[in-house]
Amino acid sequence: MIRFEQVHKRYPGGHEALAGVSFELGAGEFAFLTGHSGAGKSSLLRLILLLEHASSGQVLINGRNLGRLHRSQIPHYRRNLGVVLQNHHLLLDRSVYDNVALPLLVSGYRPRDIGRRVRAALDKVGLLTRAGNRPLELSSGEQQRVGIARAVVHTPRILLADEPTGNLDPELSAEIMQLFSAFSDIGVTVLVATHDIGLVGALGKRRLRLSNGRLAAADEEVAVA
Amino acid sequence: MKKSRSPDGGRRAAPRPGARALRTRWRDRLGAHLDQHRQVAAHSLRRFFATPLQNLATVLVIAIALALPAGLYLLVATVQQLAGSLESANRVTLYLRAEAAPDAIPALRHKLQRHPAVAATTYVSPAEGLAQFKAQSGFGDVLELLDGNPLPPVILVTANASADSAALAAEVGSWPEVDQARLDSQWLARVRAMAALGRQLTLTLAAALALGVLLTVGNTIRLAIENRREEILVLKLVGGTDAFVRRPFLYLGFWYGLSGGVCAWLLLATGRWWLQLPLDRLAALYQARWTIAPVGATALLALAGVAAGLGIAGARLAAGRQMRSIEP
């Protein structure tokens, strides 16, 4: 599903964010991406999201080399991804419902299907009663949950999350992880970048540890606490 | 937070990941596409009315840019209509010799009426001519000072539509009772030439102002895109194509154009009403009835259609390049 082959990412100015990273995640696999700040976690996620291109090496998703994807194919590729980013990227002038509905709108879902799916996604993150609110009327944690609902509403093939529980209390963080885990059970590949070692340990999932742009441990299975 | 049944709401027995839309039938996809257009059109219209004062300036610029060439077109059409009506009258004015015997005039009219090129004749006696001149010229008091009536007897000859009125004027002008036969065709030729020039001017002005509308709408849309940069980034992040992201701005351009077109029509209709009264007064001096070309439903549809098209084109030009430069 996700395959990195000797991927390097160098930014203008010479900083090398990723240096020869290789790993593979199968369909339905759940993995944590850990490492210190600046280790290259976000760069790795941005390569999968096609927000950046690898300087060398190959990123393959479902066997397709992302480096060869035509510009016009990128939106259709991204529709198969769900993404939760640190700064929630919510539209402040739209309601929670409208924000969560965005991936369905761009994919051409009919209004009745959009309504059903959005309500289900908001129900999962406990925000069904806040559907009519604007993001600024919500707490930071609630905004994070709106971002999570938006990431899962279209049942993507790959779910990417960058510090998805950073603003959530431990109980809610665990529930969100259970939700991600349930998605991986139905075949969604989940890759979560996090600092929260406790969270990683609690779920006992595969861990990819980055250090200075290099993969320190590609197949480390964390023992369930 | 509720515990999971299945991640997408528990409504599917065996849910599978992936874009479900790919599996929908083409009719569903078409329906969804139309639904989306309806939503985007309504949403952009709400946005358009959300800042009425800001948009009013743009709409008025568009309206004036459209009303100017359209008004000129109407003016030219009116002048052409006027020249046409005068030309079709095909009239030769015969100024008779003052010494012509009064009893010779009926015989002359009878002779004219039997002429194959003549459709009708009207006799205007010197007294009638003087009365008309007093009524229409406003020099009544001055005319009172004259010792006598200086005006000659006149016969107005209307030639047949198919007749050569110049040849008729030359022929009857040589008759002994006729002092002068005048065919007022020279000024008609001037009017026709001016109307042709007016048409060219209208086309040139229309092209220049259409470009102005494109730039005005384009600039407004460029600002709107910049104001919604964050929204564009998010839409692209979740898989919005350039066409999808561009669509609200095209509709916004459409609303700008359409409202500009409707305002231009209102300006024209008001201008027509405003000018018709003085034109009626002028026409009365020539014993005619001149009407400015109508500004009706067809004009409304034409203006609104052209303006909406220009609005979409301006928005497309502005959005095309700028959209590609905004990437998450």
Coordinates of C-alpha atoms in Angstrom, one line a residue:
Chain A
M1 CA 0.0 0.0 0.0
I2 CA 2.7 2.5 1.1
R3 CA 6.2 1.8 0.0
F4 CA 9.2 4.1 0.4
E5 CA 12.4 3.1 -1.5
Q6 CA 15.6 5.0 -0.6
V7 CA 13.7 8.3 -0.3
H8 CA 15.7 11.4 0.2
K9 CA 14.2 14.8 0.7
R10 CA 16.4 17.9 0.6
Y11 CA 15.1 21.4 0.9
P12 CA 16.5 24.5 -0.8
G13 CA 19.4 25.6 1.4
G14 CA 20.7 22.0 1.8
H15 CA 18.7 20.7 4.8
E16 CA 18.1 17.0 4.4
A17 CA 14.8 16.1 6.0
L18 CA 14.8 12.5 4.9
A19 CA 17.9 10.4 4.1
G20 CA 17.5 7.1 2.4
V21 CA 14.2 6.1 4.0
S22 CA 12.8 2.7 3.1
F23 CA 9.8 0.9 4.5
E24 CA 6.5 -0.7 3.5
L25 CA 3.1 -0.6 5.1
G26 CA 0.5 -3.1 3.9
A27 CA -3.3 -2.5 3.4
G28 CA -5.0 -2.3 6.7
E29 CA -1.8 -1.8 8.6
F30 CA -1.6 0.6 11.5
A31 CA 1.8 2.3 12.3
F32 CA 3.0 5.1 14.4
L33 CA 5.7 7.4 13.1
T34 CA 7.8 8.7 16.0
G35 CA 10.9 10.8 16.4
H36 CA 12.1 14.1 17.8
S37 CA 11.1 17.5 16.5
G38 CA 12.7 17.9 13.1
A39 CA 13.3 14.2 12.6
G40 CA 11.4 14.3 9.3
K41 CA 7.9 13.0 10.4
S42 CA 6.0 15.8 8.8
S43 CA 8.2 15.7 5.6
L44 CA 7.4 12.0 5.3
L45 CA 3.7 12.7 5.6
R46 CA 3.9 15.6 3.1
L47 CA 5.5 13.3 0.5
I48 CA 2.6 10.9 0.8
L49 CA 0.2 13.7 0.5
L50 CA 2.1 15.0 -2.5
L51 CA 2.6 18.3 -0.9
E52 CA 6.2 17.7 -1.6
H53 CA 8.2 15.6 -4.1
A54 CA 11.1 13.3 -3.1
S55 CA 14.5 14.6 -4.1
S56 CA 15.5 11.1 -5.0
G57 CA 14.1 7.6 -4.4
Q58 CA 10.6 6.4 -5.0
V59 CA 7.3 6.7 -3.1
L60 CA 4.9 4.1 -4.2
I61 CA 1.2 4.1 -3.2
N62 CA -0.7 1.0 -4.3
G63 CA 2.1 0.3 -6.7
R64 CA 2.0 3.7 -8.3
N65 CA 5.0 5.9 -8.3
L66 CA 3.9 9.3 -7.0
G67 CA 6.8 11.0 -8.8
R68 CA 5.2 10.0 -12.1
L69 CA 1.7 11.2 -11.2
H70 CA 0.5 13.9 -13.6
R71 CA -0.7 17.2 -12.0
S72 CA -4.3 16.6 -13.0
Q73 CA -4.3 13.2 -11.3
I74 CA -3.2 14.5 -7.9
P75 CA -6.7 15.6 -6.7
H76 CA -8.1 12.2 -7.5
Y77 CA -5.2 10.5 -5.7
R78 CA -5.8 12.7 -2.6
R79 CA -9.4 11.7 -2.5
N80 CA -8.2 8.3 -1.3
L81 CA -6.4 9.8 1.6
G82 CA -7.7 11.1 4.9
V83 CA -5.5 13.6 6.6
V84 CA -5.4 15.1 10.1
L85 CA -3.0 18.0 10.4
Q86 CA -1.6 19.8 13.5
N87 CA -3.2 23.1 12.6
H88 CA -6.6 21.8 11.8
H89 CA -7.1 23.7 8.5
L90 CA -10.8 24.2 9.1
L91 CA -12.8 26.8 7.2
L92 CA -13.8 29.3 9.8
D93 CA -16.7 30.8 7.9
R94 CA -18.4 27.4 7.5
S95 CA -20.2 25.3 10.0
V96 CA -18.7 22.1 11.4
Y97 CA -21.1 20.1 9.2
D98 CA -19.9 21.9 6.1
N99 CA -16.2 21.4 7.0
V100 CA -16.7 17.7 7.5
A101 CA -18.6 17.4 4.3
L102 CA -15.8 18.9 2.1
P103 CA -14.1 15.6 1.1
L104 CA -17.6 14.2 0.1
L105 CA -18.4 17.4 -1.9
V106 CA -15.2 17.3 -3.9
S107 CA -15.8 13.6 -4.6
G108 CA -19.2 14.2 -6.0
Y109 CA -21.4 12.6 -3.4
R110 CA -25.1 13.3 -3.4
P111 CA -26.6 15.5 -0.6
R112 CA -28.5 12.6 1.0
D113 CA -25.3 10.5 1.2
I114 CA -23.3 13.5 2.4
G115 CA -25.8 14.1 5.2
R116 CA -25.7 10.4 6.3
R117 CA -22.0 10.2 6.3
V118 CA -21.3 13.5 7.9
R119 CA -23.7 12.8 10.8
A120 CA -22.1 9.3 11.3
A121 CA -18.6 10.9 11.3
L122 CA -19.6 13.6 13.8
D123 CA -21.3 11.0 15.9
K124 CA -18.0 9.1 16.1
V125 CA -16.1 12.0 17.4
G126 CA -18.9 13.1 19.7
L127 CA -19.7 16.4 18.0
L128 CA -23.1 15.6 16.4
T129 CA -24.8 18.3 18.5
R130 CA -22.2 20.9 17.4
A131 CA -22.8 20.3 13.6
G132 CA -24.3 23.8 13.2
N133 CA -21.5 25.6 15.1
R134 CA -18.6 27.5 13.5
P135 CA -15.1 26.2 14.3
L136 CA -14.3 29.3 16.3
E137 CA -17.1 28.5 18.7
L138 CA -15.4 25.2 19.6
S139 CA -12.4 24.5 21.8
S140 CA -9.1 23.5 20.3
G141 CA -9.7 19.9 21.2
E142 CA -13.1 20.0 19.5
Q143 CA -11.6 21.6 16.4
Q144 CA -9.1 18.7 16.3
R145 CA -12.0 16.3 16.4
V146 CA -13.7 18.1 13.5
G147 CA -10.5 17.6 11.6
I148 CA -10.6 13.9 12.4
A149 CA -14.2 13.6 11.4
R150 CA -13.3 15.3 8.1
A151 CA -10.4 12.8 7.6
V152 CA -12.5 9.7 8.0
V153 CA -15.9 10.8 6.6
H154 CA -15.2 9.4 3.1
T155 CA -13.7 6.2 4.4
P156 CA -10.2 6.8 2.8
R157 CA -7.8 4.0 1.8
I158 CA -5.0 5.7 3.7
L159 CA -5.4 7.7 6.8
L160 CA -2.5 10.1 7.7
A161 CA -2.4 12.0 11.0
D162 CA 0.1 14.4 12.3
E163 CA -0.1 14.7 16.1
P164 CA -3.9 14.0 16.0
T165 CA -4.2 13.9 19.7
G166 CA -2.1 16.9 20.6
N167 CA -5.0 18.9 21.9
L168 CA -7.1 16.1 23.3
D169 CA -7.3 14.7 26.9
P170 CA -6.0 11.1 27.4
E171 CA -9.4 9.5 27.4
L172 CA -10.5 11.1 24.2
S173 CA -7.1 10.4 22.6
A174 CA -7.5 6.7 23.4
E175 CA -11.0 6.8 21.8
I176 CA -9.7 8.5 18.7
M177 CA -7.0 5.9 18.4
Q178 CA -9.6 3.2 18.8
L179 CA -11.5 4.7 15.9
F180 CA -8.3 4.8 13.8
S181 CA -7.7 1.2 14.8
A182 CA -11.3 0.2 13.7
F183 CA -10.5 1.8 10.3
S184 CA -7.4 -0.3 10.0
D185 CA -9.5 -3.4 10.8
I186 CA -11.5 -2.7 7.6
G187 CA -8.5 -2.3 5.4
V188 CA -7.6 1.3 5.8
T189 CA -3.8 1.9 6.1
V190 CA -3.2 4.2 9.1
L191 CA 0.0 6.2 9.7
V192 CA 0.0 8.4 12.7
A193 CA 2.9 10.8 13.5
T194 CA 3.1 11.5 17.2
H195 CA 5.3 12.4 20.1
D196 CA 3.0 10.6 22.6
I197 CA 5.1 7.5 23.4
G198 CA 2.4 6.5 26.0
L199 CA -0.2 6.4 23.3
V200 CA 2.1 4.3 21.0
G201 CA 2.8 1.9 23.8
A202 CA -0.9 1.5 24.7
L203 CA -2.0 0.3 21.3
G204 CA 0.8 -2.1 20.6
K205 CA 1.1 -1.2 16.9
R206 CA 4.0 -1.1 14.6
R207 CA 6.4 1.9 15.1
L208 CA 8.6 3.6 12.6
R209 CA 11.1 5.7 14.4
L210 CA 12.8 8.6 12.6
S211 CA 16.0 10.2 13.8
N212 CA 17.6 13.0 11.8
G213 CA 15.8 11.9 8.7
R214 CA 16.8 8.3 8.9
L215 CA 14.6 5.4 9.9
A216 CA 16.0 4.1 13.1
A217 CA 13.6 1.2 13.6
A218 CA 11.4 0.1 10.7
D219 CA 9.7 -2.9 12.1
E220 CA 9.6 -2.3 15.8
E221 CA 6.4 -3.8 17.3
V222 CA 5.7 -2.0 20.6
A223 CA 4.6 -4.2 23.4
V224 CA 1.1 -3.7 24.7
A225 CA 1.2 -2.0 28.0
Chain B
M1 CA -18.2 10.0 22.3
K2 CA -20.1 6.9 21.1
K3 CA -18.4 3.5 20.8
S4 CA -17.9 2.3 17.2
R5 CA -20.2 -0.1 15.4
S6 CA -18.3 0.5 12.2
P7 CA -16.2 3.5 11.3
D8 CA -18.6 5.0 8.7
G9 CA -21.7 4.9 10.8
G10 CA -22.5 1.1 10.9
R11 CA -24.9 1.2 8.0
R12 CA -23.0 -1.1 5.7
A13 CA -22.7 -4.8 6.5
A14 CA -19.3 -5.2 4.9
P15 CA -17.8 -1.7 4.4
R16 CA -14.9 -1.4 2.1
P17 CA -12.6 1.6 1.8
G18 CA -12.2 3.8 -1.3
A19 CA -14.0 6.4 -3.2
R20 CA -17.6 5.2 -3.3
A21 CA -18.4 7.7 -6.0
L22 CA -16.5 5.7 -8.5
R23 CA -19.1 2.9 -8.2
T24 CA -22.1 5.1 -8.6
R25 CA -24.0 5.0 -11.9
W26 CA -23.5 7.8 -14.4
R27 CA -27.0 9.1 -13.7
D28 CA -26.2 9.5 -10.0
R29 CA -22.9 11.2 -10.9
L30 CA -24.7 13.6 -13.2
G31 CA -27.3 14.3 -10.6
A32 CA -24.6 14.9 -8.0
H33 CA -22.8 17.2 -10.4
L34 CA -26.0 19.2 -11.0
D35 CA -26.7 19.3 -7.3
Q36 CA -23.2 20.6 -6.7
H37 CA -23.7 23.3 -9.4
R38 CA -26.9 24.4 -7.7
Q39 CA -25.2 24.5 -4.3
V40 CA -22.2 26.4 -5.6
A41 CA -24.5 28.9 -7.5
A42 CA -26.6 29.5 -4.4
H43 CA -23.6 29.8 -2.1
S44 CA -21.8 32.2 -4.4
L45 CA -25.0 34.3 -4.7
R46 CA -25.2 34.5 -0.9
R47 CA -21.6 35.6 -0.8
F48 CA -22.3 38.2 -3.5
F49 CA -25.1 39.7 -1.5
A50 CA -23.1 39.4 1.8
T51 CA -21.2 42.6 0.8
P52 CA -23.7 44.6 -1.2
L53 CA -21.9 48.0 -1.0
Q54 CA -18.5 46.6 -2.0
N55 CA -20.1 44.8 -4.9
L56 CA -22.3 47.7 -6.0
A57 CA -19.2 49.7 -7.2
T58 CA -18.1 46.9 -9.4
V59 CA -21.6 46.2 -10.7
L60 CA -22.0 49.9 -11.5
V61 CA -18.7 50.0 -13.4
I62 CA -19.8 47.0 -15.4
A63 CA -23.3 48.6 -16.0
I64 CA -21.8 51.9 -17.3
A65 CA -19.3 50.1 -19.4
L66 CA -22.2 48.1 -21.0
A67 CA -24.7 50.9 -21.1
L68 CA -22.4 53.3 -23.0
P69 CA -22.0 51.2 -26.2
A70 CA -25.6 49.9 -25.9
G71 CA -26.9 53.5 -25.6
L72 CA -24.8 54.5 -28.6
Y73 CA -26.2 51.6 -30.5
L74 CA -29.7 52.7 -29.7
L75 CA -28.9 56.2 -30.8
V76 CA -27.5 55.0 -34.1
A77 CA -30.5 52.8 -34.6
T78 CA -32.8 55.7 -33.9
V79 CA -30.9 58.0 -36.4
Q80 CA -31.0 55.2 -39.0
Q81 CA -34.7 54.8 -38.4
L82 CA -35.2 58.5 -38.7
A83 CA -33.2 58.7 -41.9
G84 CA -35.1 55.8 -43.3
S85 CA -38.4 57.3 -42.6
L86 CA -37.5 60.6 -44.1
E87 CA -36.0 58.9 -47.2
S88 CA -39.0 56.7 -47.6
A89 CA -41.2 59.8 -47.7
N90 CA -39.4 60.6 -51.0
R91 CA -40.7 64.1 -51.0
V92 CA -40.0 67.0 -53.5
T93 CA -40.9 70.5 -52.4
L94 CA -42.0 72.7 -55.3
Y95 CA -41.8 76.5 -54.6
L96 CA -44.1 78.1 -57.1
R97 CA -43.5 81.5 -58.7
A98 CA -45.1 84.2 -56.6
E99 CA -46.7 85.7 -59.7
A100 CA -48.4 82.4 -60.6
A101 CA -52.0 82.9 -61.0
P102 CA -54.1 81.3 -58.2
D103 CA -56.3 79.5 -60.7
A104 CA -53.2 77.9 -62.3
I105 CA -52.4 76.0 -59.1
P106 CA -55.3 73.5 -59.2
A107 CA -54.4 72.8 -62.8
L108 CA -50.7 72.2 -61.8
R109 CA -51.8 69.9 -59.0
H110 CA -54.0 68.0 -61.5
K111 CA -51.1 67.7 -63.9
L112 CA -48.8 66.4 -61.1
Q113 CA -51.3 63.9 -59.9
R114 CA -51.5 62.4 -63.3
H115 CA -47.7 62.0 -63.4
P116 CA -46.8 58.3 -63.1
A117 CA -44.0 59.1 -60.6
V118 CA -46.2 61.0 -58.2
A119 CA -48.1 59.4 -55.4
A120 CA -49.7 62.4 -53.7
T121 CA -49.6 66.2 -53.6
T122 CA -50.3 68.7 -50.8
Y123 CA -50.8 72.4 -51.4
V124 CA -49.6 74.8 -48.8
S125 CA -50.8 78.4 -49.5
P126 CA -48.7 81.3 -48.5
A127 CA -51.1 82.1 -45.6
E128 CA -50.9 78.5 -44.4
G129 CA -47.2 78.5 -44.7
L130 CA -46.9 81.6 -42.7
A131 CA -49.2 80.3 -40.0
Q132 CA -47.1 77.1 -39.7
F133 CA -43.9 79.0 -39.7
K134 CA -45.2 81.3 -36.9
A135 CA -46.3 78.3 -34.8
Q136 CA -43.2 76.3 -35.2
S137 CA -40.3 78.8 -35.5
G138 CA -41.1 81.0 -32.5
F139 CA -40.5 84.1 -34.7
G140 CA -44.2 85.1 -34.7
D141 CA -43.6 88.6 -33.3
V142 CA -40.9 89.3 -35.8
L143 CA -43.1 88.2 -38.7
E144 CA -45.8 90.6 -37.6
L145 CA -43.4 93.5 -38.5
L146 CA -43.3 92.4 -42.2
D147 CA -45.4 94.4 -44.7
G148 CA -46.6 91.3 -46.4
N149 CA -46.3 87.6 -46.6
P150 CA -42.9 86.7 -48.2
L151 CA -43.7 83.0 -48.5
P152 CA -44.4 81.6 -52.0
P153 CA -47.1 79.0 -52.6
V154 CA -45.8 75.5 -52.2
I155 CA -46.8 72.1 -53.4
L156 CA -45.4 69.1 -51.5
V157 CA -45.0 66.2 -53.9
T158 CA -44.7 62.7 -52.6
A159 CA -43.1 60.5 -55.2
N160 CA -43.9 56.8 -55.6
A161 CA -41.7 54.5 -53.6
S162 CA -40.2 53.1 -56.8
A163 CA -39.8 56.5 -58.5
D164 CA -36.5 58.3 -59.1
S165 CA -37.3 61.4 -57.0
A166 CA -34.2 63.3 -58.3
A167 CA -35.4 62.9 -61.9
L168 CA -38.9 63.9 -60.9
A169 CA -37.5 67.0 -59.2
A170 CA -35.5 67.9 -62.3
E171 CA -38.4 67.4 -64.6
V172 CA -41.1 69.4 -62.6
G173 CA -38.5 72.1 -61.7
S174 CA -38.4 73.0 -65.4
W175 CA -42.1 73.7 -65.6
P176 CA -42.9 77.4 -66.0
E177 CA -45.1 77.7 -62.8
V178 CA -42.3 76.3 -60.7
D179 CA -39.6 78.6 -59.3
Q180 CA -37.6 75.9 -57.6
A181 CA -37.9 72.1 -56.9
R182 CA -35.9 70.9 -54.0
L183 CA -35.1 67.4 -53.1
D184 CA -33.6 67.2 -49.6
S185 CA -31.4 64.2 -50.3
Q186 CA -28.0 65.7 -49.5
W187 CA -28.5 66.0 -45.8
L188 CA -30.0 62.5 -45.8
A189 CA -26.8 61.3 -47.3
R190 CA -24.9 63.0 -44.5
V191 CA -27.1 61.5 -41.9
R192 CA -26.6 58.0 -43.4
A193 CA -22.8 58.6 -43.4
M194 CA -22.9 59.7 -39.8
A195 CA -24.9 56.7 -38.9
A196 CA -22.4 54.4 -40.5
L197 CA -19.6 56.2 -38.6
G198 CA -21.7 55.8 -35.4
R199 CA -22.0 52.1 -36.0
Q200 CA -18.2 51.7 -36.4
L201 CA -17.7 53.8 -33.3
T202 CA -20.2 51.7 -31.4
L203 CA -18.4 48.5 -32.3
T204 CA -15.0 50.0 -31.4
L205 CA -16.3 51.3 -28.1
A206 CA -18.1 48.0 -27.3
A207 CA -14.9 46.0 -27.9
A208 CA -12.8 48.4 -25.7
L209 CA -15.4 48.4 -22.9
A210 CA -15.9 44.6 -23.1
L211 CA -12.2 44.4 -22.4
G212 CA -12.7 46.8 -19.5
V213 CA -15.5 44.6 -18.1
L214 CA -13.2 41.5 -18.4
L215 CA -10.4 43.3 -16.5
T216 CA -12.8 44.7 -13.9
V217 CA -14.4 41.3 -13.2
G218 CA -11.0 39.6 -13.4
N219 CA -9.5 42.0 -10.8
T220 CA -12.4 41.6 -8.5
I221 CA -12.2 37.8 -8.8
R222 CA -8.4 37.9 -8.2
L223 CA -9.1 39.7 -4.9
A224 CA -11.8 37.2 -4.0
I225 CA -9.4 34.3 -4.6
E226 CA -6.7 35.9 -2.4
N227 CA -9.3 36.4 0.4
R228 CA -10.2 32.7 0.2
R229 CA -6.7 31.3 -0.2
E230 CA -7.1 29.2 3.0
E231 CA -10.3 27.7 1.7
I232 CA -8.6 26.8 -1.6
L233 CA -5.7 25.2 0.2
V234 CA -8.1 23.0 2.2
L235 CA -10.2 22.1 -0.8
K236 CA -7.1 21.0 -2.7
L237 CA -5.9 19.1 0.3
V238 CA -9.0 17.0 0.4
G239 CA -8.9 16.3 -3.4
G240 CA -10.6 19.3 -5.0
T241 CA -9.7 19.6 -8.7
D242 CA -8.8 23.0 -10.2
A243 CA -12.3 23.0 -11.9
F244 CA -14.0 22.3 -8.6
V245 CA -12.1 25.0 -6.7
R246 CA -12.5 27.4 -9.6
R247 CA -16.3 26.9 -9.9
P248 CA -17.5 29.3 -7.1
F249 CA -15.4 32.0 -8.6
L250 CA -16.9 31.5 -12.1
Y251 CA -20.3 31.7 -10.6
L252 CA -19.3 34.9 -8.7
G253 CA -18.1 36.3 -12.1
F254 CA -21.5 35.2 -13.6
W255 CA -23.4 37.1 -10.8
Y256 CA -21.3 40.2 -11.3
G257 CA -21.9 40.1 -15.0
L258 CA -25.6 39.4 -14.7
S259 CA -26.3 42.1 -12.2
G260 CA -24.1 44.5 -14.3
G261 CA -26.2 43.7 -17.4
V262 CA -29.5 44.2 -15.6
C263 CA -28.3 47.5 -14.2
A264 CA -27.1 48.5 -17.7
W265 CA -30.6 47.8 -19.0
L266 CA -32.1 49.9 -16.2
L267 CA -29.8 52.8 -17.1
L268 CA -30.7 52.5 -20.8
A269 CA -34.5 52.3 -20.1
T270 CA -34.2 55.3 -17.8
G271 CA -32.2 57.2 -20.4
R272 CA -34.7 56.4 -23.1
W273 CA -37.6 57.6 -21.0
W274 CA -35.6 60.8 -20.1
L275 CA -34.7 61.6 -23.8
Q276 CA -38.0 60.6 -25.4
L277 CA -39.8 63.8 -24.2
P278 CA -37.4 66.3 -25.7
L279 CA -37.2 64.2 -28.8
D280 CA -41.0 64.3 -29.2
R281 CA -40.8 68.1 -29.0
L282 CA -38.1 68.1 -31.7
A283 CA -40.1 65.7 -33.9
A284 CA -43.2 67.9 -33.6
L285 CA -41.2 70.8 -35.2
Y286 CA -40.9 68.5 -38.3
Q287 CA -44.5 67.3 -38.0
A288 CA -43.1 63.8 -37.4
R289 CA -43.1 61.2 -34.7
W290 CA -39.7 59.8 -33.8
T291 CA -39.3 57.0 -31.3
I292 CA -36.0 55.9 -29.8
A293 CA -35.5 52.2 -30.4
P294 CA -37.2 50.3 -27.7
V295 CA -35.4 48.9 -24.6
G296 CA -37.5 45.9 -24.0
A297 CA -37.2 42.3 -22.9
T298 CA -35.0 41.3 -25.8
A299 CA -32.6 44.1 -24.9
L300 CA -32.6 42.9 -21.3
L301 CA -31.9 39.3 -22.3
A302 CA -29.1 40.4 -24.7
L303 CA -27.5 42.7 -22.2
A304 CA -27.8 40.2 -19.3
G305 CA -26.5 37.4 -21.5
V306 CA -23.5 39.3 -22.9
A307 CA -22.6 40.6 -19.4
A308 CA -22.9 37.2 -17.8
G309 CA -20.7 35.8 -20.5
L310 CA -18.1 38.5 -20.0
G311 CA -18.3 38.0 -16.2
I312 CA -17.6 34.2 -16.6
A313 CA -14.8 34.9 -19.1
G314 CA -13.2 37.5 -16.8
A315 CA -13.4 35.2 -13.8
R316 CA -12.0 32.3 -15.8
L317 CA -9.1 34.3 -17.0
A318 CA -8.3 35.5 -13.5
A319 CA -8.8 32.2 -11.8
G320 CA -7.0 30.0 -14.3
R321 CA -3.5 31.1 -13.6
Q322 CA -3.9 32.1 -10.0
M323 CA -5.5 28.8 -9.0
R324 CA -2.5 26.8 -10.2
S325 CA -0.2 29.0 -8.1
I326 CA -2.1 28.1 -4.8
E327 CA -1.0 24.7 -3.6
P328 CA -1.2 23.3 -0.1

